[in-house]
Amino acid sequence: MSDAPQDKVTVLSAEALEQMKSFPLHGDERLLNKLLWKSPNGDTIVGLIQMAPGARDVGHNHPSATQHTWVINGTVSIGGVEAGAGSYAFVPPGVDHETVAGDEPVTMFYIYQPFAPEHDHDHHDH
């Protein structure tokens, strides 16, 4: 996907998405990750995570990245907060967020994006 041309719209049909290869997250077959898009330098990632009922992605944090997650189906607990289908979750940098699927399969769309503190951005001294 990341080698797709950068100068045109890319649409992946539901069928194409269905046929895309999934990779187990952390080696766990109950947590499957489909990589949909990666920025040219590889630091921003967009994907789908499919979790089996009751699957658990143990607590972890991204010290310098934010994660945006949209729950497409199923119910999941993210960092102890329940999120059902149609819910959006934002995980700030450095915050632990164990993710646990409810009693049905879960599909989540996510964007993982590096986050630079304000003082790293261009600024003008007064």
PDB file of C-alpha atoms in Angstrom:
ATOM      1  CA  MET A   1       0.000   0.000   0.000  1.00  0.00           C
ATOM      2  CA  SER A   2       2.798   2.435   0.872  1.00  0.00           C
ATOM      3  CA  ASP A   3       4.189   2.064  -2.650  1.00  0.00           C
ATOM      4  CA  ALA A   4       0.934   3.345  -4.155  1.00  0.00           C
ATOM      5  CA  PRO A   5       1.312   6.439  -6.332  1.00  0.00           C
ATOM      6  CA  GLN A   6       1.187   9.620  -4.258  1.00  0.00           C
ATOM      7  CA  ASP A   7      -0.540  11.710  -6.924  1.00  0.00           C
ATOM      8  CA  LYS A   8      -3.910   9.986  -7.206  1.00  0.00           C
ATOM      9  CA  VAL A   9      -6.769   8.822  -5.050  1.00  0.00           C
ATOM     10  CA  THR A  10      -6.511   5.242  -3.829  1.00  0.00           C
ATOM     11  CA  VAL A  11      -9.693   3.381  -2.947  1.00  0.00           C
ATOM     12  CA  LEU A  12      -9.645  -0.090  -1.469  1.00  0.00           C
ATOM     13  CA  SER A  13     -12.992  -1.855  -1.806  1.00  0.00           C
ATOM     14  CA  ALA A  14     -14.423  -3.937   1.019  1.00  0.00           C
ATOM     15  CA  GLU A  15     -13.428  -7.006  -1.011  1.00  0.00           C
ATOM     16  CA  ALA A  16      -9.857  -5.765  -1.433  1.00  0.00           C
ATOM     17  CA  LEU A  17      -9.639  -5.035   2.313  1.00  0.00           C
ATOM     18  CA  GLU A  18     -11.009  -8.490   3.080  1.00  0.00           C
ATOM     19  CA  GLN A  19      -8.247 -10.075   0.996  1.00  0.00           C
ATOM     20  CA  MET A  20      -5.418  -7.979   2.442  1.00  0.00           C
ATOM     21  CA  LYS A  21      -2.980  -9.894   4.595  1.00  0.00           C
ATOM     22  CA  SER A  22      -3.256  -9.428   8.357  1.00  0.00           C
ATOM     23  CA  PHE A  23      -0.273  -9.674  10.668  1.00  0.00           C
ATOM     24  CA  PRO A  24      -0.538 -10.841  14.272  1.00  0.00           C
ATOM     25  CA  LEU A  25       0.156  -8.002  16.741  1.00  0.00           C
ATOM     26  CA  HIS A  26       2.905  -8.948  19.218  1.00  0.00           C
ATOM     27  CA  GLY A  27       2.734 -12.487  17.802  1.00  0.00           C
ATOM     28  CA  ASP A  28      -0.842 -12.963  19.055  1.00  0.00           C
ATOM     29  CA  GLU A  29      -3.122 -14.564  16.428  1.00  0.00           C
ATOM     30  CA  ARG A  30      -6.158 -13.172  18.283  1.00  0.00           C
ATOM     31  CA  LEU A  31      -4.975  -9.627  17.477  1.00  0.00           C
ATOM     32  CA  LEU A  32      -4.718  -9.030  13.739  1.00  0.00           C
ATOM     33  CA  ASN A  33      -3.387  -5.842  12.175  1.00  0.00           C
ATOM     34  CA  LYS A  34      -3.959  -4.762   8.562  1.00  0.00           C
ATOM     35  CA  LEU A  35      -1.709  -1.943   7.458  1.00  0.00           C
ATOM     36  CA  LEU A  36      -3.724   0.379   5.200  1.00  0.00           C
ATOM     37  CA  TRP A  37      -1.334   3.292   4.761  1.00  0.00           C
ATOM     38  CA  LYS A  38       2.071   4.485   5.910  1.00  0.00           C
ATOM     39  CA  SER A  39       3.547   7.945   5.461  1.00  0.00           C
ATOM     40  CA  PRO A  40       6.589   8.049   3.141  1.00  0.00           C
ATOM     41  CA  ASN A  41       8.988   8.185   6.118  1.00  0.00           C
ATOM     42  CA  GLY A  42       7.035   5.438   7.898  1.00  0.00           C
ATOM     43  CA  ASP A  43       6.219   7.368  11.057  1.00  0.00           C
ATOM     44  CA  THR A  44       2.448   7.758  10.597  1.00  0.00           C
ATOM     45  CA  ILE A  45       0.502   4.512  10.270  1.00  0.00           C
ATOM     46  CA  VAL A  46      -3.153   3.921   9.416  1.00  0.00           C
ATOM     47  CA  GLY A  47      -4.655   0.479   9.842  1.00  0.00           C
ATOM     48  CA  LEU A  48      -7.353  -1.882  10.980  1.00  0.00           C
ATOM     49  CA  ILE A  49      -7.088  -4.047  14.073  1.00  0.00           C
ATOM     50  CA  GLN A  50      -9.333  -7.087  14.414  1.00  0.00           C
ATOM     51  CA  MET A  51      -9.615  -8.636  17.857  1.00  0.00           C
ATOM     52  CA  ALA A  52     -11.098 -12.026  18.698  1.00  0.00           C
ATOM     53  CA  PRO A  53     -13.729 -12.057  21.479  1.00  0.00           C
ATOM     54  CA  GLY A  54     -12.002 -11.622  24.837  1.00  0.00           C
ATOM     55  CA  ALA A  55      -8.612 -10.903  23.229  1.00  0.00           C
ATOM     56  CA  ARG A  56      -6.323  -8.608  25.200  1.00  0.00           C
ATOM     57  CA  ASP A  57      -3.658  -6.208  23.950  1.00  0.00           C
ATOM     58  CA  VAL A  58      -1.674  -5.720  27.151  1.00  0.00           C
ATOM     59  CA  GLY A  59      -1.025  -2.276  28.591  1.00  0.00           C
ATOM     60  CA  HIS A  60       1.496  -0.309  26.633  1.00  0.00           C
ATOM     61  CA  ASN A  61       2.167   3.283  25.762  1.00  0.00           C
ATOM     62  CA  HIS A  62       3.699   5.283  22.930  1.00  0.00           C
ATOM     63  CA  PRO A  63       6.022   7.825  24.588  1.00  0.00           C
ATOM     64  CA  SER A  64       6.039  10.176  21.599  1.00  0.00           C
ATOM     65  CA  ALA A  65       2.987   9.285  19.541  1.00  0.00           C
ATOM     66  CA  THR A  66      -0.768   9.787  19.669  1.00  0.00           C
ATOM     67  CA  GLN A  67      -3.253   7.129  18.673  1.00  0.00           C
ATOM     68  CA  HIS A  68      -6.710   7.834  17.263  1.00  0.00           C
ATOM     69  CA  THR A  69      -9.055   4.841  17.238  1.00  0.00           C
ATOM     70  CA  TRP A  70     -12.553   4.458  15.809  1.00  0.00           C
ATOM     71  CA  VAL A  71     -14.464   1.345  16.840  1.00  0.00           C
ATOM     72  CA  ILE A  72     -16.225  -0.027  13.745  1.00  0.00           C
ATOM     73  CA  ASN A  73     -17.884  -3.010  15.389  1.00  0.00           C
ATOM     74  CA  GLY A  74     -17.946  -4.823  18.683  1.00  0.00           C
ATOM     75  CA  THR A  75     -17.234  -3.372  22.119  1.00  0.00           C
ATOM     76  CA  VAL A  76     -13.792  -2.857  23.551  1.00  0.00           C
ATOM     77  CA  SER A  77     -12.251  -1.458  26.700  1.00  0.00           C
ATOM     78  CA  ILE A  78      -9.391   0.970  25.984  1.00  0.00           C
ATOM     79  CA  GLY A  79      -7.418   2.033  29.040  1.00  0.00           C
ATOM     80  CA  GLY A  80     -10.309   0.958  31.262  1.00  0.00           C
ATOM     81  CA  VAL A  81     -12.929   2.959  29.336  1.00  0.00           C
ATOM     82  CA  GLU A  82     -15.601   1.111  27.376  1.00  0.00           C
ATOM     83  CA  ALA A  83     -16.012   1.995  23.707  1.00  0.00           C
ATOM     84  CA  GLY A  84     -18.774   0.513  21.536  1.00  0.00           C
ATOM     85  CA  ALA A  85     -19.298   0.529  17.770  1.00  0.00           C
ATOM     86  CA  GLY A  86     -19.158   4.084  16.428  1.00  0.00           C
ATOM     87  CA  SER A  87     -17.047   5.315  19.369  1.00  0.00           C
ATOM     88  CA  TYR A  88     -13.825   7.304  18.978  1.00  0.00           C
ATOM     89  CA  ALA A  89     -10.898   7.026  21.390  1.00  0.00           C
ATOM     90  CA  PHE A  90      -7.863   9.295  21.622  1.00  0.00           C
ATOM     91  CA  VAL A  91      -4.750   8.081  23.431  1.00  0.00           C
ATOM     92  CA  PRO A  92      -2.244  10.847  24.272  1.00  0.00           C
ATOM     93  CA  PRO A  93       1.526  10.200  24.220  1.00  0.00           C
ATOM     94  CA  GLY A  94       2.837   8.183  27.167  1.00  0.00           C
ATOM     95  CA  VAL A  95      -0.557   6.983  28.436  1.00  0.00           C
ATOM     96  CA  ASP A  96      -0.935   3.239  29.146  1.00  0.00           C
ATOM     97  CA  HIS A  97      -3.878   1.773  27.282  1.00  0.00           C
ATOM     98  CA  GLU A  98      -4.537  -1.916  27.671  1.00  0.00           C
ATOM     99  CA  THR A  99      -7.190  -2.890  25.126  1.00  0.00           C
ATOM    100  CA  VAL A 100      -9.594  -5.747  25.839  1.00  0.00           C
ATOM    101  CA  ALA A 101     -12.272  -7.033  23.449  1.00  0.00           C
ATOM    102  CA  GLY A 102     -15.780  -7.770  24.714  1.00  0.00           C
ATOM    103  CA  ASP A 103     -17.626 -11.002  23.994  1.00  0.00           C
ATOM    104  CA  GLU A 104     -17.856 -10.462  20.235  1.00  0.00           C
ATOM    105  CA  PRO A 105     -15.227  -9.778  17.548  1.00  0.00           C
ATOM    106  CA  VAL A 106     -13.975  -6.190  17.404  1.00  0.00           C
ATOM    107  CA  THR A 107     -12.789  -4.174  14.403  1.00  0.00           C
ATOM    108  CA  MET A 108     -11.050  -0.835  14.963  1.00  0.00           C
ATOM    109  CA  PHE A 109      -9.652   1.723  12.534  1.00  0.00           C
ATOM    110  CA  TYR A 110      -6.622   3.542  13.925  1.00  0.00           C
ATOM    111  CA  ILE A 111      -4.164   6.303  13.123  1.00  0.00           C
ATOM    112  CA  TYR A 112      -0.811   6.206  14.907  1.00  0.00           C
ATOM    113  CA  GLN A 113       0.948   9.539  14.623  1.00  0.00           C
ATOM    114  CA  PRO A 114       4.165  10.912  16.077  1.00  0.00           C
ATOM    115  CA  PHE A 115       3.613  13.828  18.374  1.00  0.00           C
ATOM    116  CA  ALA A 116       6.126  16.594  18.933  1.00  0.00           C
ATOM    117  CA  PRO A 117       5.781  18.827  22.003  1.00  0.00           C
ATOM    118  CA  GLU A 118       5.093  22.483  21.195  1.00  0.00           C
ATOM    119  CA  HIS A 119       8.646  23.565  21.870  1.00  0.00           C
ATOM    120  CA  ASP A 120       9.814  21.324  19.025  1.00  0.00           C
ATOM    121  CA  HIS A 121       7.815  23.293  16.467  1.00  0.00           C
ATOM    122  CA  ASP A 122       9.010  26.448  14.742  1.00  0.00           C
ATOM    123  CA  HIS A 123       8.666  29.382  17.082  1.00  0.00           C
ATOM    124  CA  HIS A 124       9.761  32.990  17.162  1.00  0.00           C
ATOM    125  CA  ASP A 125      11.657  34.410  20.099  1.00  0.00           C
ATOM    126  CA  HIS A 126      10.371  37.748  21.325  1.00  0.00           C
TER     127      HIS A 126
END
